[in-house]
Coordinates of C-alpha atoms in Angstrom, one line a residue:
M1 CA -19.3 121.0 25.7
T2 CA -17.2 118.5 23.8
A3 CA -14.6 116.4 25.6
R4 CA -11.8 118.3 23.4
A5 CA -12.9 121.7 24.6
L6 CA -12.2 120.3 28.2
Q7 CA -8.4 119.2 27.5
Q8 CA -6.3 120.9 29.6
P9 CA -3.2 122.5 27.6
T10 CA 0.2 120.8 27.7
S11 CA 1.8 123.2 29.2
L12 CA -1.0 123.4 32.2
K13 CA -0.3 119.6 32.6
I14 CA 3.1 119.8 32.8
A15 CA 3.0 122.6 35.5
S16 CA 0.3 120.9 37.7
G17 CA 2.3 117.6 37.2
S18 CA 5.6 119.1 38.4
F19 CA 3.8 120.8 41.4
L20 CA 2.2 117.3 42.5
A21 CA 5.7 115.7 42.1
I22 CA 7.5 118.3 44.1
W23 CA 4.9 118.3 46.6
S24 CA 4.8 114.8 47.0
V25 CA 8.9 114.4 47.4
I26 CA 8.9 117.3 49.9
A27 CA 5.9 115.8 52.0
A28 CA 7.1 112.1 51.9
F29 CA 11.0 112.7 52.4
P30 CA 10.9 113.3 56.0
I31 CA 8.9 110.2 56.8
F32 CA 10.9 108.3 54.4
W33 CA 14.3 109.4 56.0
I34 CA 13.5 109.0 59.8
T35 CA 12.0 105.5 58.7
V36 CA 15.9 104.5 56.8
M37 CA 17.2 106.1 60.5
S38 CA 15.4 103.8 62.7
F39 CA 16.9 100.8 61.0
K40 CA 20.6 101.7 61.0
S41 CA 22.9 102.0 63.8
P42 CA 23.5 105.3 65.5
V43 CA 27.0 105.7 63.5
D44 CA 25.1 105.3 60.3
A45 CA 22.0 106.8 61.1
F46 CA 24.0 110.5 61.9
D47 CA 26.5 110.1 59.0
S48 CA 27.2 113.2 57.3
N49 CA 27.0 111.2 54.1
P50 CA 23.5 110.4 52.7
L51 CA 24.6 107.0 51.0
N52 CA 26.0 105.5 54.5
V53 CA 22.6 106.5 55.9
I54 CA 20.6 104.5 53.1
F55 CA 23.0 101.6 52.9
G56 CA 24.3 101.3 56.2
P57 CA 28.1 100.0 56.1
E58 CA 28.5 100.0 60.0
T59 CA 25.0 98.5 60.6
V60 CA 26.1 95.7 58.2
A61 CA 29.4 95.4 59.5
N62 CA 27.8 94.6 62.7
G63 CA 25.9 91.7 61.1
N64 CA 22.7 93.4 60.6
G65 CA 21.4 93.7 57.0
L66 CA 19.5 92.8 54.5
S67 CA 20.5 90.6 51.4
L68 CA 19.0 91.1 47.7
F69 CA 16.6 88.1 48.3
D70 CA 15.4 89.9 51.7
I71 CA 14.7 93.0 49.8
L72 CA 12.8 91.1 47.1
L73 CA 10.8 89.3 49.7
G74 CA 9.8 92.2 51.4
V75 CA 8.6 94.1 48.5
V76 CA 6.4 91.4 47.4
L77 CA 5.0 91.0 50.9
I78 CA 4.0 94.7 51.0
Y79 CA 2.7 94.7 47.1
F80 CA 0.4 91.8 48.3
V81 CA -0.6 93.5 51.6
I82 CA -1.6 96.7 49.6
R83 CA -3.4 94.6 47.1
L84 CA -5.3 93.0 49.6
C85 CA -6.5 96.1 51.6
M86 CA -7.1 98.0 48.7
Q87 CA -9.1 95.3 46.3
R88 CA -10.2 92.3 48.1
L89 CA -10.7 93.2 51.9
P90 CA -13.7 95.7 51.1
A91 CA -15.6 92.9 49.5
L92 CA -14.6 90.2 51.9
V93 CA -15.7 92.6 54.9
E94 CA -19.3 93.5 53.0
R95 CA -19.9 89.7 52.3
H96 CA -19.1 88.4 55.9
S97 CA -20.3 91.2 58.0
P98 CA -23.6 90.4 59.7
G99 CA -26.5 93.0 58.8
G100 CA -26.0 96.2 60.6
W101 CA -22.6 95.3 61.7
L102 CA -20.5 97.0 59.0
V103 CA -18.4 99.0 61.0
L104 CA -17.7 96.3 63.4
G105 CA -16.7 94.3 60.5
W106 CA -14.2 96.8 59.2
I107 CA -12.7 97.1 62.9
I108 CA -12.3 93.4 63.0
A109 CA -10.5 93.6 59.6
A110 CA -8.4 96.2 60.5
A111 CA -7.0 94.9 63.6
L112 CA -6.6 91.1 61.5
V113 CA -4.4 92.9 58.9
G114 CA -2.3 94.4 61.3
V115 CA -1.7 91.2 63.2
A116 CA -0.9 89.8 60.0
V117 CA 1.4 92.1 58.8
I118 CA 3.3 91.6 62.3
F119 CA 3.5 88.1 62.0
L120 CA 4.4 88.1 58.5
F121 CA 7.4 90.8 58.9
L122 CA 8.5 89.6 62.5
G123 CA 7.5 86.0 62.3
V124 CA 7.8 84.6 58.9
F125 CA 10.1 86.9 57.0
P126 CA 12.9 86.1 59.3
V127 CA 12.6 82.3 59.3
V128 CA 12.4 82.2 55.6
S129 CA 15.5 84.8 55.3
N130 CA 17.4 82.4 57.6
V131 CA 16.9 79.2 55.7
V132 CA 17.0 80.8 52.2
N133 CA 19.9 83.1 52.3
P134 CA 22.9 80.5 52.9
L135 CA 21.3 78.7 49.9
L136 CA 22.0 81.7 47.3
G137 CA 25.6 82.2 47.7
P138 CA 26.0 86.1 46.7
L139 CA 22.7 86.8 46.6
G140 CA 22.2 85.9 50.1
K141 CA 24.9 88.3 51.5
D142 CA 23.8 91.5 53.1
V143 CA 23.9 94.5 50.9
L144 CA 21.7 96.9 52.8
G145 CA 21.9 97.6 56.8
A146 CA 18.8 97.0 58.8
T147 CA 18.6 96.1 62.4
T148 CA 15.2 96.0 64.5
E149 CA 16.9 96.4 67.9
H150 CA 15.9 100.2 68.0
Y151 CA 12.1 99.0 67.7
Y152 CA 12.5 96.3 70.2
T153 CA 14.4 99.0 72.8
V154 CA 11.6 101.4 72.5
W155 CA 8.7 99.0 72.9
F156 CA 9.5 96.6 75.5
E157 CA 12.6 98.3 77.4
R158 CA 11.4 101.9 77.4
G159 CA 7.6 101.0 77.8
F160 CA 6.4 102.5 74.7
A161 CA 3.8 99.4 74.3
N162 CA 1.9 101.0 77.3
N163 CA 1.9 104.5 75.6
F164 CA 0.5 102.8 72.5
A165 CA -2.2 101.4 74.8
N166 CA -2.8 104.7 76.6
S167 CA -3.2 106.2 73.0
L168 CA -5.9 103.3 71.9
I169 CA -7.7 103.9 75.3
V170 CA -8.4 107.7 74.5
T171 CA -8.6 107.4 70.7
A172 CA -11.4 104.7 71.2
G173 CA -13.1 106.8 73.4
V174 CA -12.9 109.9 71.8
V175 CA -14.3 108.4 68.6
T176 CA -17.0 106.4 70.3
V177 CA -18.5 109.4 72.0
S178 CA -18.2 111.6 69.4
L179 CA -19.6 109.6 66.8
T180 CA -22.5 108.5 69.1
V181 CA -23.3 112.0 69.8
G182 CA -22.4 113.5 66.3
T183 CA -24.7 111.1 64.5
L184 CA -27.8 111.7 66.6
A185 CA -27.3 115.4 66.8
G186 CA -26.3 115.7 63.2
Y187 CA -29.3 113.9 62.3
G188 CA -31.9 115.8 64.5
L189 CA -30.3 119.3 63.4
A190 CA -30.4 118.2 59.8
R191 CA -34.0 117.3 59.9
S192 CA -35.1 120.3 62.0
G193 CA -35.7 123.5 60.4
S194 CA -36.2 125.8 63.3
V195 CA -34.2 128.6 64.6
L196 CA -33.0 127.0 67.6
A197 CA -31.2 124.5 65.3
F198 CA -29.3 127.3 63.5
W199 CA -28.3 128.8 66.7
L200 CA -27.2 125.8 68.2
L201 CA -25.0 124.8 65.1
I202 CA -23.5 128.7 65.5
I203 CA -22.6 128.1 69.3
A204 CA -20.9 124.7 68.5
L205 CA -18.9 126.4 65.6
I206 CA -18.0 129.4 68.3
F207 CA -17.1 126.7 70.9
R208 CA -14.9 124.8 68.5
A209 CA -12.9 128.0 67.7
L210 CA -12.0 128.6 71.3
P211 CA -8.1 127.5 71.9
H212 CA -7.4 124.2 73.4
S213 CA -5.5 125.7 76.1
V214 CA -8.6 127.6 77.2
L215 CA -10.8 124.5 77.3
V216 CA -8.4 122.8 79.6
A217 CA -7.9 125.7 81.9
G218 CA -12.0 125.5 82.3
Y219 CA -12.0 122.0 82.9
L220 CA -8.9 121.7 85.1
P221 CA -10.1 122.7 88.7
V222 CA -12.8 120.5 87.9
F223 CA -10.7 117.2 87.3
I224 CA -8.2 118.3 90.2
S225 CA -11.4 118.2 93.0
S226 CA -13.4 115.4 91.1
S227 CA -12.7 113.0 94.3
E228 CA -14.9 115.9 96.2
W229 CA -17.5 116.1 93.6
L230 CA -17.8 112.6 93.3
A231 CA -17.5 111.6 97.2
P232 CA -21.2 111.6 97.8
I233 CA -21.6 108.9 94.9
L234 CA -18.7 106.8 95.5
G235 CA -17.8 107.6 99.0
E236 CA -14.5 107.5 99.9
N237 CA -12.9 105.6 97.0
A238 CA -14.2 108.3 94.8
P239 CA -11.1 108.8 92.3
T240 CA -9.2 112.0 91.2
L241 CA -9.9 112.4 87.4
Y242 CA -6.7 114.5 87.1
G243 CA -4.1 112.5 85.4
K244 CA -6.5 109.7 83.9
P245 CA -7.3 109.1 80.4
I246 CA -11.1 109.8 80.9
A247 CA -10.2 113.6 81.7
V248 CA -8.4 113.7 78.2
I249 CA -11.6 111.9 76.8
A250 CA -13.6 114.6 78.2
V251 CA -11.6 117.5 76.9
L252 CA -11.1 116.0 73.3
V253 CA -14.6 115.3 72.9
A254 CA -15.5 118.9 73.9
I255 CA -12.7 120.0 71.5
N256 CA -14.3 117.7 68.8
Q257 CA -17.8 117.4 69.2
P258 CA -18.8 120.8 67.5
F259 CA -16.5 119.6 64.2
T260 CA -18.3 116.1 64.2
I261 CA -21.9 117.7 64.4
W262 CA -21.4 120.2 61.8
M263 CA -19.8 117.8 59.1
L264 CA -22.3 114.7 60.1
R265 CA -25.2 117.2 59.8
S266 CA -23.9 118.3 56.1
F267 CA -23.9 114.4 55.2
F268 CA -27.4 114.0 56.6
S269 CA -28.6 117.2 54.9
N270 CA -27.4 115.5 51.5
I271 CA -29.8 112.6 52.2
P272 CA -33.6 113.5 51.2
A273 CA -36.1 113.5 53.8
D274 CA -38.2 111.2 51.4
L275 CA -36.3 108.2 52.8
D276 CA -37.2 108.9 56.5
E277 CA -40.9 109.2 55.1
A278 CA -41.1 106.2 53.3
A279 CA -39.6 104.1 56.4
R280 CA -42.3 105.6 58.5
V281 CA -44.9 104.8 56.4
D282 CA -43.9 101.1 56.4
G283 CA -44.1 101.3 60.3
C284 CA -40.8 102.4 61.4
S285 CA -40.5 104.6 64.8
H286 CA -38.1 107.5 64.2
F287 CA -35.2 106.2 65.8
K288 CA -35.9 102.7 63.7
A289 CA -35.9 104.4 60.6
F290 CA -32.9 106.4 61.4
R291 CA -30.9 103.3 62.6
L292 CA -32.2 100.9 59.5
V293 CA -32.6 103.2 56.8
I294 CA -30.7 106.5 57.1
M295 CA -27.5 104.8 58.8
P296 CA -26.6 102.2 56.2
V297 CA -26.6 104.9 53.6
M298 CA -24.5 107.4 56.0
W299 CA -21.6 104.9 56.7
P300 CA -19.1 106.5 54.5
G301 CA -19.5 110.1 56.0
V302 CA -19.6 108.3 59.6
I303 CA -16.4 106.6 58.8
T304 CA -14.8 109.8 57.3
T305 CA -15.9 111.8 60.4
G306 CA -14.7 108.8 62.6
L307 CA -11.1 109.1 60.9
F308 CA -10.8 112.7 61.7
S309 CA -11.9 112.5 65.5
F310 CA -9.3 109.6 65.5
L311 CA -6.4 111.8 64.3
L312 CA -7.5 114.7 66.7
A313 CA -7.1 112.3 69.5
Y314 CA -4.3 110.3 68.4
N315 CA -2.0 113.2 67.3
D316 CA -2.9 115.5 70.5
F317 CA -0.1 116.7 72.2
L318 CA -1.2 119.8 74.3
V319 CA -4.2 117.8 76.0
T320 CA -2.3 114.9 76.9
S321 CA 0.8 116.6 78.0
L322 CA -1.2 118.8 80.5
L323 CA -3.7 116.2 81.7
L324 CA -2.0 112.9 81.7
D325 CA 0.6 111.9 84.4
A326 CA 3.4 109.8 83.7
S327 CA 1.9 106.2 84.0
N328 CA -1.0 107.2 81.6
Q329 CA 1.0 109.2 79.2
T330 CA 0.1 108.7 75.4
M331 CA 2.6 108.1 72.4
V332 CA 2.8 111.9 71.2
P333 CA 3.9 113.6 74.6
A334 CA 6.2 110.3 75.4
I335 CA 8.1 110.9 72.1
A336 CA 8.5 114.6 72.9
G337 CA 10.2 113.6 76.2
M338 CA 12.8 111.1 74.5
F339 CA 13.8 113.7 72.3
N340 CA 13.7 116.8 74.8
R341 CA 15.8 114.8 77.4
E342 CA 19.7 114.7 77.3
T343 CA 20.3 111.8 75.3
T344 CA 23.2 109.9 73.5
T345 CA 22.8 109.1 69.8
T346 CA 21.4 105.8 70.4
D347 CA 18.8 107.2 72.3
Q348 CA 18.1 109.4 69.4
V349 CA 17.3 106.7 67.2
V350 CA 15.3 104.8 69.7
A351 CA 13.5 108.2 69.6
V352 CA 13.1 108.2 65.8
A353 CA 12.0 104.4 65.9
A354 CA 9.1 105.7 68.2
A355 CA 8.4 108.3 65.9
V356 CA 8.2 105.7 62.9
S357 CA 6.2 103.6 64.9
I358 CA 3.4 106.3 65.7
T359 CA 2.8 106.3 61.8
A360 CA 2.2 102.9 61.2
P361 CA -1.9 102.6 62.5
L362 CA -2.2 105.7 60.3
F363 CA -1.3 103.6 57.3
L364 CA -2.8 101.1 58.0
L365 CA -6.3 102.7 58.7
V366 CA -6.1 105.0 55.1
M367 CA -5.5 101.4 53.3
V368 CA -8.1 99.6 55.1
F369 CA -10.7 102.3 54.8
Q370 CA -9.6 104.0 51.8
R371 CA -12.9 103.4 49.6
Q372 CA -15.0 104.7 52.6
I373 CA -12.9 107.9 53.1
V374 CA -13.1 108.7 49.4
S375 CA -16.7 107.6 49.6
G376 CA -17.3 110.2 52.6
L377 CA -15.4 112.9 51.1
T378 CA -17.2 113.2 47.7
A379 CA -20.6 112.4 49.6
G380 CA -23.5 113.9 47.8
A381 CA -25.1 110.9 45.6
V382 CA -27.4 108.6 47.5
K383 CA -27.4 104.8 47.4
G384 CA -30.5 103.1 46.5

């Protein structure tokens, strides 16, 4: 079939392009709008005039704004951060990560990028702005209202940093357990042709289809009376798991594990068994062949599955709101609580700033791991 025969008609190109453009605007608008609101004073944030929300005249009048130089400098910094993450970072991680520790290299790289972005925009940017703006005359005058006071309030005065730390504990636990069990189970089921393996996958699928509330209700009595169950082992100091992050990790792993097993099993099924056999001929044990030969080929699939596991734990509301006490609350239920209370407009803008904050790690993950995510979603070819 010739390339000309595969070309789309002009009408179809226009229709598909228009649909994608409309969908992109609809999907991106809420994130854009709450981001703009989070940097404005309450008067501007809830103004009926959209232009006042965007430009923030009241915010500028209060002495909080960005000049044309600030806007240009911010755009340049964002451009170079995105370019670094998408073009230079993958090669740097692969070059400097020790053999067999590529995932650890990516985790360190993501953390370093996050710290660098915070340092640039909260440390370097204000210093350069304060020095250069007075020297630029009209170009140094504030034209766009912007303030970070709501972020300071929510993170340091409202204890949102503690909610963020709790979210990291829960997500790290869920991703670690889910991927550890999922890779081993997925590999074993992919290489097994027995009827038992088939029925295990069917049972896992049925378990995944259960409503989350059913699993929470099933585990709840166990967590509430956990001190009695653990007393013979830990004595009088046996803890009650209800209200603790480990209870949420256990339930979310139970919810997520069937999905990770199914997904990783499909990735392993695309890897020829000849690789296992070749490794065995060279003297590797089953586990050594799995660790040294199969896993390096599987990293894109593992990272993609890990991202989905991360999103499940990071965005969960039902399980975390039911099983965690106030001191161990994660970000999503905490934000819901901010919006549900009787609040002033200032409190509502602070809640909006918290909602924007929760999206930042997701964008960072996608930027850092975008190549591995694309490779994992289009997996099918085998390296080497």
